[in-house]
Backbone as CSV, one residue per row, in Angstrom:
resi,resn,N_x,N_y,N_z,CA_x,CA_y,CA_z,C_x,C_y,C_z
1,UNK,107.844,90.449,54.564,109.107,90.928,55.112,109.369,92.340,54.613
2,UNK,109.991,93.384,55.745,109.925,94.772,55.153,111.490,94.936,54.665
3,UNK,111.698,94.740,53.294,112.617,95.432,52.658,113.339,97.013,52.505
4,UNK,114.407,96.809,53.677,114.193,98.498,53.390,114.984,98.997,52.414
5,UNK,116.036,98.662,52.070,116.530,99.150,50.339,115.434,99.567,49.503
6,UNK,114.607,98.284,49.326,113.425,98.363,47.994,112.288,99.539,48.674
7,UNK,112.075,99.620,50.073,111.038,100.780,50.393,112.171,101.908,50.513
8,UNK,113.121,102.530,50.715,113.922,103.540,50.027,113.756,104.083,49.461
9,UNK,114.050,102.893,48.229,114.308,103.155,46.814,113.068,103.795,46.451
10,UNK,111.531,103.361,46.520,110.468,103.687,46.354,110.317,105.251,47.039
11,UNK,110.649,105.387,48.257,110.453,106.388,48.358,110.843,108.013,47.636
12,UNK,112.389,107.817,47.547,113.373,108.106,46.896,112.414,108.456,45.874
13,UNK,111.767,107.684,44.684,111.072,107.696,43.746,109.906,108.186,43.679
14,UNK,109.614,109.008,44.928,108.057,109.499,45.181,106.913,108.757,45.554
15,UNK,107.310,107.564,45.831,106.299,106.740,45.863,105.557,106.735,47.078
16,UNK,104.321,107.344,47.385,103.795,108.284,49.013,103.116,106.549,49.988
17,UNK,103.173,105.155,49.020,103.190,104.405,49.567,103.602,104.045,50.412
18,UNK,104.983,103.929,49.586,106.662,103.494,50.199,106.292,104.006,51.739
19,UNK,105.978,105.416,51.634,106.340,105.813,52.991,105.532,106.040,53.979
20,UNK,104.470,105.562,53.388,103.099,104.868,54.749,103.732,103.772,54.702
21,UNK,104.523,102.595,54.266,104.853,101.194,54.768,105.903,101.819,55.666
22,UNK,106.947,102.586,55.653,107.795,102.758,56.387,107.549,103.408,57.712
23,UNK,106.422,103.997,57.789,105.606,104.700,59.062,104.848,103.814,59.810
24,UNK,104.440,103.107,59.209,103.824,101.915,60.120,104.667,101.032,60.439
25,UNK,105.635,100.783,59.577,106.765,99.859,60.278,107.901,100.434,61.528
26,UNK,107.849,101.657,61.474,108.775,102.748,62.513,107.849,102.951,63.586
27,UNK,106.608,103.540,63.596,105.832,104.161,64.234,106.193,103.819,66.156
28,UNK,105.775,102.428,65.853,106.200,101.845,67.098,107.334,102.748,68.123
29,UNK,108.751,102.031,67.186,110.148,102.866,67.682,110.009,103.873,67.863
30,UNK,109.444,104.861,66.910,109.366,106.515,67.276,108.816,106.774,68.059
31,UNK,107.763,105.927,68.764,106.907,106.500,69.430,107.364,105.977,70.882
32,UNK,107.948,104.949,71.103,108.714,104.182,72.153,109.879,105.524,72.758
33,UNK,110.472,105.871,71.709,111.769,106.279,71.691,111.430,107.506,72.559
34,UNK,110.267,108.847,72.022,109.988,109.648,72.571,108.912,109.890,73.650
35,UNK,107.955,108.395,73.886,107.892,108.023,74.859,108.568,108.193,76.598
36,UNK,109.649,107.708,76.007,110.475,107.462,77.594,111.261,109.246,77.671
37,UNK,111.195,110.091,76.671,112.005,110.946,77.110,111.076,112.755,77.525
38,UNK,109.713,112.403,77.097,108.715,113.180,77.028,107.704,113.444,77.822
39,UNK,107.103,113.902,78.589,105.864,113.675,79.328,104.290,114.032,78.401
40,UNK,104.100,115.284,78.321,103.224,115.706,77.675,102.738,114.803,76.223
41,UNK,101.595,114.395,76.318,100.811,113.231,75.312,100.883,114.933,73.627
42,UNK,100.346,115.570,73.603,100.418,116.543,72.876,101.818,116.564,71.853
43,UNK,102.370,116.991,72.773,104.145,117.224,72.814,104.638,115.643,72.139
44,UNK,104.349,114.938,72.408,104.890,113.527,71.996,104.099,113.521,71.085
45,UNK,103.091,113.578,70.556,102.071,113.611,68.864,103.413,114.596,68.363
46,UNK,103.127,115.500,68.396,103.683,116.890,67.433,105.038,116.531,67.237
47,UNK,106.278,115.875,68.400,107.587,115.628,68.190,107.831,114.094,67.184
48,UNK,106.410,113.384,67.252,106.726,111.778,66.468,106.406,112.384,65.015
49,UNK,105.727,113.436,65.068,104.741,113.761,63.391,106.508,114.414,62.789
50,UNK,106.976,115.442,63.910,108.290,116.108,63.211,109.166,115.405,62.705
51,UNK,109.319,113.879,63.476,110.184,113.220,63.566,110.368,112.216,61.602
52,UNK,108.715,112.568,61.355,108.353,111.484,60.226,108.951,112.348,59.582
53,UNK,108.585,113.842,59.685,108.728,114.343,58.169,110.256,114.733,58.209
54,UNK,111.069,114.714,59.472,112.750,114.633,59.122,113.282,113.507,58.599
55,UNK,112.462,112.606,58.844,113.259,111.449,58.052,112.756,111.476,56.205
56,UNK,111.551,111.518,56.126,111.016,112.071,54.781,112.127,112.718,53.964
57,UNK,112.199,114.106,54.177,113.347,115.496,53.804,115.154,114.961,53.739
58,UNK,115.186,113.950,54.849,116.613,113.791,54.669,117.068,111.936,54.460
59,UNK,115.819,111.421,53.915,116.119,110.025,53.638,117.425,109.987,52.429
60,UNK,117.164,110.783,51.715,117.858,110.991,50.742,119.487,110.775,51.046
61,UNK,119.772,111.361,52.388,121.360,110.885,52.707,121.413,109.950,53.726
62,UNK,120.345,108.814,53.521,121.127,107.925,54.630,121.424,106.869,53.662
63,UNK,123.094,105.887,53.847,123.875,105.820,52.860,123.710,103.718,53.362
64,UNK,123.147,103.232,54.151,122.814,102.397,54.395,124.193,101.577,55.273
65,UNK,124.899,102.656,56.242,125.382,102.310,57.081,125.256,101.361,58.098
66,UNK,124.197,101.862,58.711,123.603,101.262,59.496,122.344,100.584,59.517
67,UNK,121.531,100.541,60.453,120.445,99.378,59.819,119.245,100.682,59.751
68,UNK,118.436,100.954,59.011,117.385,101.679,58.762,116.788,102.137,60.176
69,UNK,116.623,101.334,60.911,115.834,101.432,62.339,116.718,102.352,63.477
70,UNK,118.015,101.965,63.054,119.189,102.725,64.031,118.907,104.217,63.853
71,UNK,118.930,104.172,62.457,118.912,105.780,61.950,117.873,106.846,62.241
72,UNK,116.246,105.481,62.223,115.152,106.456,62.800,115.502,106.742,64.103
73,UNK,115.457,105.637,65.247,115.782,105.785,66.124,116.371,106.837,66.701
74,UNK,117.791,107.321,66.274,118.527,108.628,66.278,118.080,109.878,65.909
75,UNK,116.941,109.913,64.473,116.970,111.376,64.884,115.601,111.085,65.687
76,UNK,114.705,109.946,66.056,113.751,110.397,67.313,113.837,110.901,68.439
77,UNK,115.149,110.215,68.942,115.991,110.807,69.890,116.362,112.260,70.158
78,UNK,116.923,112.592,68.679,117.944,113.869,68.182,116.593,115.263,68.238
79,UNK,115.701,114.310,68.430,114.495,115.397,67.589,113.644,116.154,69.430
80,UNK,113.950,114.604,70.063,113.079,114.956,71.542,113.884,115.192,72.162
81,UNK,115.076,115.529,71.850,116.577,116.468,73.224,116.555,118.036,72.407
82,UNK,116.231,117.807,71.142,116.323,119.668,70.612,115.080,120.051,71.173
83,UNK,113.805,119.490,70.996,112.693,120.466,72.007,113.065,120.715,72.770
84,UNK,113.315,119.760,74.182,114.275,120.185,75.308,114.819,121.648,75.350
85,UNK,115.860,121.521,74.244,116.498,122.577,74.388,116.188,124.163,74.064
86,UNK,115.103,124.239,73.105,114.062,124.837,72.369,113.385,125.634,73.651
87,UNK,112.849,124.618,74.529,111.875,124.831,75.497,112.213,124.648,76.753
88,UNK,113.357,124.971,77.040,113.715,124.901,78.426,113.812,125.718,79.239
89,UNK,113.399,127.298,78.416,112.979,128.596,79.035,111.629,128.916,78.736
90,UNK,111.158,128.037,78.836,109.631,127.847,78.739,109.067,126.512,79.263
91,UNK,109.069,126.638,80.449,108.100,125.512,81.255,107.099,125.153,81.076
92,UNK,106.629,124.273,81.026,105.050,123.797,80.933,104.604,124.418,82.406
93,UNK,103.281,125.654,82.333,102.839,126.142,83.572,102.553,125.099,84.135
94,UNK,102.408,125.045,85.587,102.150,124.089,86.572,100.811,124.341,86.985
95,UNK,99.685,123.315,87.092,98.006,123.606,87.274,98.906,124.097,88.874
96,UNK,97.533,124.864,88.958,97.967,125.489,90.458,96.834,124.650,91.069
């Protein structure tokens, strides 16, 4: 059973385990999440990899509001509407 307090806490603590259990247990969701909002296979690698290491950098303030999964979920989301916005004066050229 994946404990996420105790894999947190580990992480929190440096523990580079902790957070391969928590990547394989997310991976799925993240990849679901930016899945449905993404086309480009490339673009969806590079936005799920960004997505790990924002949660990495800012695990530190999630205060256990909500359920661990909600939170990835959100910034996967949060992460594949800012490319969007990033790149929306920049089209993917069209094969002619």
């Amino acid at each position: 059973m994946f404990n996420e307090h105790e894999v947190v806490s580990r992480i929190l603590n440096k523990d580079l385990r902790a957070f391969e259990l928590l990547v394989k247990q997310y991976e799925k969701l993240v990849f679901f999440v930016i899945n449905r909002l993404v086309q480009d296979q490339q673009n969806k690698e590079d936005i799920c990899q960004e997505v790990f290491i924002k949660i990495h950098q800012n695990l530190h303030r999630f205060e256990f509001q909500s359920k661990l999964s909600t939170w990835i979920a959100r910034i996967a989301y949060l992460t594949a509407v800012n490319y969007f916005k990033k790149n929306k004066n920049n089209p993917p050229a069209e094969y002619p």
